[in-house]
CSV table of C-alpha atoms and ligand atoms in Angstrom, one decimal:
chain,number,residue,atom,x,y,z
E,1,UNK,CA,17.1,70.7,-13.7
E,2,UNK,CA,18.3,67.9,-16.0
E,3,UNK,CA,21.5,66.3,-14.9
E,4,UNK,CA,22.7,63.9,-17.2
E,5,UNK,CA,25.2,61.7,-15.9
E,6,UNK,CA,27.1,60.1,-19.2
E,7,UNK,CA,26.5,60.5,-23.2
E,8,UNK,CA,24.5,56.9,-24.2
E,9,UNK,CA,24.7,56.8,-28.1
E,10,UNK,CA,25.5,58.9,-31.2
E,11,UNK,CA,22.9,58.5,-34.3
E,12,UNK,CA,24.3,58.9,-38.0
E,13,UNK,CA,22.6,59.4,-40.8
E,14,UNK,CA,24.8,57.8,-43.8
E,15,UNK,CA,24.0,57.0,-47.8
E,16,UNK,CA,25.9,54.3,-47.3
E,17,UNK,CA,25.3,52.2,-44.0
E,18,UNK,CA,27.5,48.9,-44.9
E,19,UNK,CA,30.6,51.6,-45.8
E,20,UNK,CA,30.1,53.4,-42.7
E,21,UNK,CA,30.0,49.7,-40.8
E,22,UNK,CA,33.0,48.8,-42.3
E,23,UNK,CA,34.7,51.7,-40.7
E,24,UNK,CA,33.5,51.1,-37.3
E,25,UNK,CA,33.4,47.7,-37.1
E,26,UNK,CA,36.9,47.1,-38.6
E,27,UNK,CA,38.9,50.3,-38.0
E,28,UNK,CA,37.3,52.1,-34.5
E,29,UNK,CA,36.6,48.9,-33.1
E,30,UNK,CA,33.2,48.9,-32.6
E,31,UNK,CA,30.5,45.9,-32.3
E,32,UNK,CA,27.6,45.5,-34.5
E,33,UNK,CA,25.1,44.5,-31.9
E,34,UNK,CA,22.2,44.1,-34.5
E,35,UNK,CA,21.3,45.1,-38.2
E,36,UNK,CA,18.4,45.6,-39.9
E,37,UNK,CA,17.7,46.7,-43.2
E,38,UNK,CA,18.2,50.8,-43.1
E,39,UNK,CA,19.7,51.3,-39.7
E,40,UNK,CA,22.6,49.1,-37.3
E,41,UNK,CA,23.4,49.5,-33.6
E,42,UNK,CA,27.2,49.6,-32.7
E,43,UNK,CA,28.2,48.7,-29.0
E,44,UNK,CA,31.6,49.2,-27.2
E,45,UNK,CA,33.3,46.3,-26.4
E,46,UNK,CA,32.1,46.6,-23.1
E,47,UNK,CA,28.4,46.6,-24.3
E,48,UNK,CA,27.8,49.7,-23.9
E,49,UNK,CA,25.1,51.0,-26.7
E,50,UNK,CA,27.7,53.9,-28.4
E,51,UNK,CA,26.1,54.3,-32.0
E,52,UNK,CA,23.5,53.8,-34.2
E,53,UNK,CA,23.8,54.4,-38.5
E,54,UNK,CA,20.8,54.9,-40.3
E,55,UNK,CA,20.4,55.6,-43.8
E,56,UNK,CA,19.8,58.8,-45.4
E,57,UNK,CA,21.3,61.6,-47.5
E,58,UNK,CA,23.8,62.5,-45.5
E,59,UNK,CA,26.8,61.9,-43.1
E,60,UNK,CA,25.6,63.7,-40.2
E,61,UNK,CA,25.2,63.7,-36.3
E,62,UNK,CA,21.3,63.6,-36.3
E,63,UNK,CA,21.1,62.5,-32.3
E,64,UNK,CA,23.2,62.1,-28.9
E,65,UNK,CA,21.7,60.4,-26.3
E,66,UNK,CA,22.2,61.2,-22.2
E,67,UNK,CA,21.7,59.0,-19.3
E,68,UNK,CA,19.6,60.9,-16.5
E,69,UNK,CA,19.1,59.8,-13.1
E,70,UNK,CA,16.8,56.5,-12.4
E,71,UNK,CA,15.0,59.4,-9.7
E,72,UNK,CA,14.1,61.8,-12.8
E,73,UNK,CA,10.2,61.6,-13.8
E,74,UNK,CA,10.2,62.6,-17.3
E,75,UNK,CA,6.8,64.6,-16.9
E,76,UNK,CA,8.9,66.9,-14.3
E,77,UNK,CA,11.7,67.5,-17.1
E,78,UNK,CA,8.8,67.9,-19.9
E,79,UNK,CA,7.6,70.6,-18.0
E,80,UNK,CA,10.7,71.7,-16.9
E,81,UNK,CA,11.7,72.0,-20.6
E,82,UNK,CA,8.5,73.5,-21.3
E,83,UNK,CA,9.4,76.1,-19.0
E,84,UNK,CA,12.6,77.0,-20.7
E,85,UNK,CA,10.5,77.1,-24.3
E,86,UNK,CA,11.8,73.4,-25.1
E,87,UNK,CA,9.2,71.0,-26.8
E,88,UNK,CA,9.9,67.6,-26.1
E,89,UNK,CA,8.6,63.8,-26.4
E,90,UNK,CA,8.8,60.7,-24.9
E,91,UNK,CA,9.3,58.3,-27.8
E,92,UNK,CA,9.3,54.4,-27.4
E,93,UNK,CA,11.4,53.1,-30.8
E,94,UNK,CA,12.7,50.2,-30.4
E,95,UNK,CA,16.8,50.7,-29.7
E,96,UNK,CA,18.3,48.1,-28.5
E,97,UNK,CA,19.3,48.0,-25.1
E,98,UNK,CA,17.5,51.4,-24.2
E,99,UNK,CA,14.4,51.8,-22.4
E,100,UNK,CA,11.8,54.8,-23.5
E,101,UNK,CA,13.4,58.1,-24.0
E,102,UNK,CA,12.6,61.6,-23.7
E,103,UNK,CA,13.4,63.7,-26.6
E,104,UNK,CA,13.9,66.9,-27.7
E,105,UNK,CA,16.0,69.5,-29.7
E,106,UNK,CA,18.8,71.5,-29.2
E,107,UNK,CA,19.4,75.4,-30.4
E,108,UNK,CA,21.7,73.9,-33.4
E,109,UNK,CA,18.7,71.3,-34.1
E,110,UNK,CA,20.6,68.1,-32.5
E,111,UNK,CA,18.0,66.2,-31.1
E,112,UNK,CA,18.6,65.3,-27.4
E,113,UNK,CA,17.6,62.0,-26.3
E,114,UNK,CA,17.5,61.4,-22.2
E,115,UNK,CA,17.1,57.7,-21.1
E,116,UNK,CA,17.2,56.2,-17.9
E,117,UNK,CA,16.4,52.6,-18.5
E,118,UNK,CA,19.3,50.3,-19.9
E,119,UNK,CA,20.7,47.3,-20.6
E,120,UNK,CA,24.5,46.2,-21.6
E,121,UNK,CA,24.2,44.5,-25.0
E,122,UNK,CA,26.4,41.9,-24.1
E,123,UNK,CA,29.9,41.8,-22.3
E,124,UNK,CA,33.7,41.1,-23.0
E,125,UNK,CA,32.9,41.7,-26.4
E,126,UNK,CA,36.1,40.6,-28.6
E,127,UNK,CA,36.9,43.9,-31.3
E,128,UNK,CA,39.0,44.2,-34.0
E,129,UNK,CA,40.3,47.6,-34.7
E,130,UNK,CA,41.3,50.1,-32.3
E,131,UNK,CA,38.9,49.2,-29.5
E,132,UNK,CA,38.0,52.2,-27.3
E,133,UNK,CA,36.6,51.8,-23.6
E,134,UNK,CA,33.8,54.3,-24.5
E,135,UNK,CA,32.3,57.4,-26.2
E,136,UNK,CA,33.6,59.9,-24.5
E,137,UNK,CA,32.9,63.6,-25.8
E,138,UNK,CA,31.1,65.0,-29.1
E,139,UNK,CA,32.3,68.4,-30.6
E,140,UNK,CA,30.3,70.6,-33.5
E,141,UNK,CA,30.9,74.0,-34.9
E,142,UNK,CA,28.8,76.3,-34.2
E,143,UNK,CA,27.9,79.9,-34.9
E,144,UNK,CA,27.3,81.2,-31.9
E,145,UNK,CA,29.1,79.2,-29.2
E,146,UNK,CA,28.2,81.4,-26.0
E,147,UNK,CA,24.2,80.8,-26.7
E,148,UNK,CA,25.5,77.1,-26.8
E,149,UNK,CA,26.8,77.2,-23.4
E,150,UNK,CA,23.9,79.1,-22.3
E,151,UNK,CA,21.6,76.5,-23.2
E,152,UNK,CA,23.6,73.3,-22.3
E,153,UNK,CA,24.3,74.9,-19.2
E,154,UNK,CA,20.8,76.5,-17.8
E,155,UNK,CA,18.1,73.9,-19.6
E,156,UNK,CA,20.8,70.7,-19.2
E,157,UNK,CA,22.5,71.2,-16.1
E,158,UNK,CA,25.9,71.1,-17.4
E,159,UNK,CA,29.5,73.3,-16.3
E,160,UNK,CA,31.8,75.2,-18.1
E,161,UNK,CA,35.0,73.3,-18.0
E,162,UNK,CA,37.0,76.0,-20.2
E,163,UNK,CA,36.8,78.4,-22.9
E,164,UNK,CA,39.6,79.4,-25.5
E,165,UNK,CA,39.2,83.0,-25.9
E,166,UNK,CA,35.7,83.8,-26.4
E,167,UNK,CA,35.5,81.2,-29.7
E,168,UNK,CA,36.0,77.5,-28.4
E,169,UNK,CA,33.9,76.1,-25.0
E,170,UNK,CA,34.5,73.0,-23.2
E,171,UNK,CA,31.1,71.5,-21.3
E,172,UNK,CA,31.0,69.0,-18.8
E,173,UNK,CA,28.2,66.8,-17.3
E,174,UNK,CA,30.3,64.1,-15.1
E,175,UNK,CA,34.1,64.1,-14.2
E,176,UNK,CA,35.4,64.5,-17.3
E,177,UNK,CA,36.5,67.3,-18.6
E,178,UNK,CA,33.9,67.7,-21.1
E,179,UNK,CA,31.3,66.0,-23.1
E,180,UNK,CA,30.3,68.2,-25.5
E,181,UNK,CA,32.2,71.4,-26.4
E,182,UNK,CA,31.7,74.1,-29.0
E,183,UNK,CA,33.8,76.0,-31.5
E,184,UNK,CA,32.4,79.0,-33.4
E,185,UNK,CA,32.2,78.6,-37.0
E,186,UNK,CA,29.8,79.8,-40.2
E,187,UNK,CA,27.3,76.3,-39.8
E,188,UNK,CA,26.2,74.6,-37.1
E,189,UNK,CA,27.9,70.6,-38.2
E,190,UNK,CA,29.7,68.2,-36.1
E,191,UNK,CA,33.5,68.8,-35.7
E,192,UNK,CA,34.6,65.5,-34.1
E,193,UNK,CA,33.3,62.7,-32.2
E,194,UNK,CA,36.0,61.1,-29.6
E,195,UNK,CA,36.5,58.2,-28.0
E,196,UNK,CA,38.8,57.2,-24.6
E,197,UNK,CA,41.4,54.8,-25.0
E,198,UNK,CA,43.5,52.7,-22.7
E,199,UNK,CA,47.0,54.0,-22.4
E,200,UNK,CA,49.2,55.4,-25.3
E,201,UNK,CA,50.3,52.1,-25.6
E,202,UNK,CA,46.6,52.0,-27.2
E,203,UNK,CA,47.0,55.0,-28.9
E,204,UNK,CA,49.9,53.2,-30.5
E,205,UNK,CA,48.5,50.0,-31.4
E,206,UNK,CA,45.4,52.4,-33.0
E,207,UNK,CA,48.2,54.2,-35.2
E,208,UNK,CA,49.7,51.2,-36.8
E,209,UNK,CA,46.4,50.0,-37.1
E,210,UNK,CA,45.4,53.2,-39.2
E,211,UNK,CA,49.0,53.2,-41.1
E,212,UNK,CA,48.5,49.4,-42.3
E,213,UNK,CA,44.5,50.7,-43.2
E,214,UNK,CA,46.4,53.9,-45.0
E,215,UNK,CA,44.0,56.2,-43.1
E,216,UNK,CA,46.1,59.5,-42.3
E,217,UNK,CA,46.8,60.5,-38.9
E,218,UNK,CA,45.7,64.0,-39.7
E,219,UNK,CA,46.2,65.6,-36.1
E,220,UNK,CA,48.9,64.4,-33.2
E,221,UNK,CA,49.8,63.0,-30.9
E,222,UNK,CA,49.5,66.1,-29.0
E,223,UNK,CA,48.2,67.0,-25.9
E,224,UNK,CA,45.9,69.3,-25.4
E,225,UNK,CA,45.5,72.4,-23.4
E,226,UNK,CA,42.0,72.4,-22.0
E,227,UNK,CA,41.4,68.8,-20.8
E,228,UNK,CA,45.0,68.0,-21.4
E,229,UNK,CA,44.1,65.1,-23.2
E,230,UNK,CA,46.7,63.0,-25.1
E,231,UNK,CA,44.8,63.2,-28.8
E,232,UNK,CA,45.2,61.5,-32.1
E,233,UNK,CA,42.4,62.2,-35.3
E,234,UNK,CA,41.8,60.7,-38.5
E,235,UNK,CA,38.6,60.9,-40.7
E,236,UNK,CA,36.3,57.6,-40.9
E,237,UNK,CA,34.7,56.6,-44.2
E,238,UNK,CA,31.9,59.1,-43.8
E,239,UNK,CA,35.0,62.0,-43.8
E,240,UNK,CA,34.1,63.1,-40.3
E,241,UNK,CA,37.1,63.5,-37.7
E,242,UNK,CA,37.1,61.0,-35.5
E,243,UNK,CA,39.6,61.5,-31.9
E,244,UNK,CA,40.9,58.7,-30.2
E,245,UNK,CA,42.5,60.1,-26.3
E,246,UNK,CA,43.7,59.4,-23.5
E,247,UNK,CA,44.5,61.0,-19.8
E,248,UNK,CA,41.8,63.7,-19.6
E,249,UNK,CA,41.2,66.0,-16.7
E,250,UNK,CA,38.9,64.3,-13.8
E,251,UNK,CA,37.0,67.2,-12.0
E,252,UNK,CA,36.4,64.4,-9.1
E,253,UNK,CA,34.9,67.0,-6.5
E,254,UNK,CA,33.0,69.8,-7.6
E,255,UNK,CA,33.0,71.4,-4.2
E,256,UNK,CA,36.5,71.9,-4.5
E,257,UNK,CA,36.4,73.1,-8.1
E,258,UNK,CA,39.8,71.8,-9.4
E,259,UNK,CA,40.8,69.2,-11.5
E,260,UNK,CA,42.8,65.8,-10.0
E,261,UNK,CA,46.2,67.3,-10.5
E,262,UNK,CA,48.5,65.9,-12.8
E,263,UNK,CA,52.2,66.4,-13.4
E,264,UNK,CA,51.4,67.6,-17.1
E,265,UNK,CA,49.2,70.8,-15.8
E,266,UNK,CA,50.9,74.3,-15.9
E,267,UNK,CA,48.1,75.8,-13.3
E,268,UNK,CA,48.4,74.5,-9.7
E,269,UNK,CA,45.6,73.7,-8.8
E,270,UNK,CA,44.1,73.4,-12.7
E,271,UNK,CA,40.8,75.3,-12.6
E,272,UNK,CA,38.5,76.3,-15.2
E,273,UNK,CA,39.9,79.0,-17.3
E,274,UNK,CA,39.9,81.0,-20.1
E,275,UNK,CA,42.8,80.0,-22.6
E,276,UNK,CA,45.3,81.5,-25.1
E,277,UNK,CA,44.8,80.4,-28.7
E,278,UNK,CA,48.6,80.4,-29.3
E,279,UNK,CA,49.3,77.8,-26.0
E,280,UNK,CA,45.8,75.8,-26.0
E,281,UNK,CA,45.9,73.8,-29.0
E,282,UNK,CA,49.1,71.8,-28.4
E,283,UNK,CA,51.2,71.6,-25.2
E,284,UNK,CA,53.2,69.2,-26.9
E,285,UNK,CA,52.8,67.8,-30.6
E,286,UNK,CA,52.3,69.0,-34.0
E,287,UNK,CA,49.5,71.4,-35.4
E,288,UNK,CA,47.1,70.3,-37.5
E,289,UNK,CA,47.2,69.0,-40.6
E,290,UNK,CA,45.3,71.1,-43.2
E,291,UNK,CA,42.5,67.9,-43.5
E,292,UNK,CA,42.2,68.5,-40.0
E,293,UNK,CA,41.5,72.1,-40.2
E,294,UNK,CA,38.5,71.3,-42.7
E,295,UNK,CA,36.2,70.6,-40.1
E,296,UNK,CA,35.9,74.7,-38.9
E,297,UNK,CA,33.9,74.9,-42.0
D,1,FE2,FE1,38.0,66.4,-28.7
């Protein structure tokens, strides 16, 4: 089965590729590690290849990349795939930093792209805007969020982390909490893409940051239910929702099967669990804003 071990990069399609640069260069806090003429390549500050922009006609998610282990032959996960009624590719385009990858597409038509060979572009990379220490999770509306599951689960090797009710699913491939998760909606589209931050002391410095920018806070701080991450959102110049979190749940051992407790958690220990729509948006904090609530479709 394919294990992936961490999400690589996100790839946007964008009309407007300087625009969308602008955002994540000077607000999120991105890098441009190189630019050429219809496509860029963002890193993190710690060199860590987190997204590529190319142009097209329009904002959308078009690709998420996932490291697999250096062990993993990618004729075994071909076949694998094959097996499972996945088509896939190994496909050598030059992206900086990334070796040959093996690619493929999801149910929703989200192209997967497994890597194993890698190089930090770079180190100690001085940002301006908020800075976060990585991309951490990826969200999308779906219609059908169970078949989701299903396929991230069986074909990728991932674990449900928690639903709320039967309409919102929480995936994860590493420790954290989750990577990808699914809410149910009319159109398969991205919901948010999220990134971890330092300490709220971050989150702080990124809320002034997005005040002096007049970008709305359009959801928090709050903390979550399921992951009981600490959770701020805005939209970036491409009007997707963009998260910026903190402190969320570490499944360390998954023999055990519980989450590293934490004094916030109502559950002792915090399993995996089915939530309440009324308790799992916000154990503290506002709702959402109305701009927020756009993104369901
Ligand atoms: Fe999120």
């Amino acid at each position: 089965m394919i294990k992936p071990s961490r999400v690589g990069h996100a790839t946007f399609e964008t009309p407007d590729v300087d625009k969308a640069l602008a955002y994540w260069i000077e607000v999120n806090g991105l890098k441009l590690a190189s630019r050429e003429k219809n496509r860029a390549y963002l890193t993190s500050k710690t060199g860590l290849l987190t997204l590529a922009l190319e142009q097209g006609r329009e904002e959308d998610l078009k690709r998420i990349s996932f490291e697999v282990s250096p062990k993993a032959d990618f004729a075994d996960l071909a076949k694998a795939l094959a097996a499972d009624g996945v088509k896939s590719e190994v496909r050598s385009d030059p992206v900086p930093g990334i070796g040959k990858v093996l690619a493929f597409a999801d149910p929703k038509g989200t192209v997967i792209e497994l890597f194993q060979e890698w190089n930090y572009l770079g180190s100690h990379h001085q940002v301006l805007g908020a800075g976060p220490l990585k991309l951490g999770h990826i969200a999308y509306v779906v219609p059908d969020p169970h078949a989701m599951a299903d396929f991230y689960c069986r074909v990728l090797g991932f674990k449900v982390s928690d639903w709320i009710e039967d309409f919102f699913v929480f995936l994860r491939c590493n420790p954290d909490h989750h990577t990808v998760n699914f809410i149910r909606g009319a159109k398969a589209k991205m919901h948010h893409i999220a990134f971890e931050m330092k300490d709220f002391a971050h989150i702080q410095q990124a809320c002034e940051l997005l005040a002096v920018r007049k970008i709305p806070i359009n959801w928090g701080p709050v903390r979550h239910g399921p992951g009981h991450n600490v959770a701020i959102y805005h939209r970036n110049f491409d009007d997707q929702n963009v998260e910026l979190y903190i402190e969320l749940d570490q499944m360390k051992d998954e023999e055990l099967g519980y989450f590293d407790p934490r004094p916030w958690h109502h559950d002792f220990p915090q399993r995996p669990k089915v939530w309440d729509r009324k308790v799992a948006p916000a154990l503290w904090g506002p709702t959402p804003m109305p701009d927020f609530q756009r993104s369901h479709g």
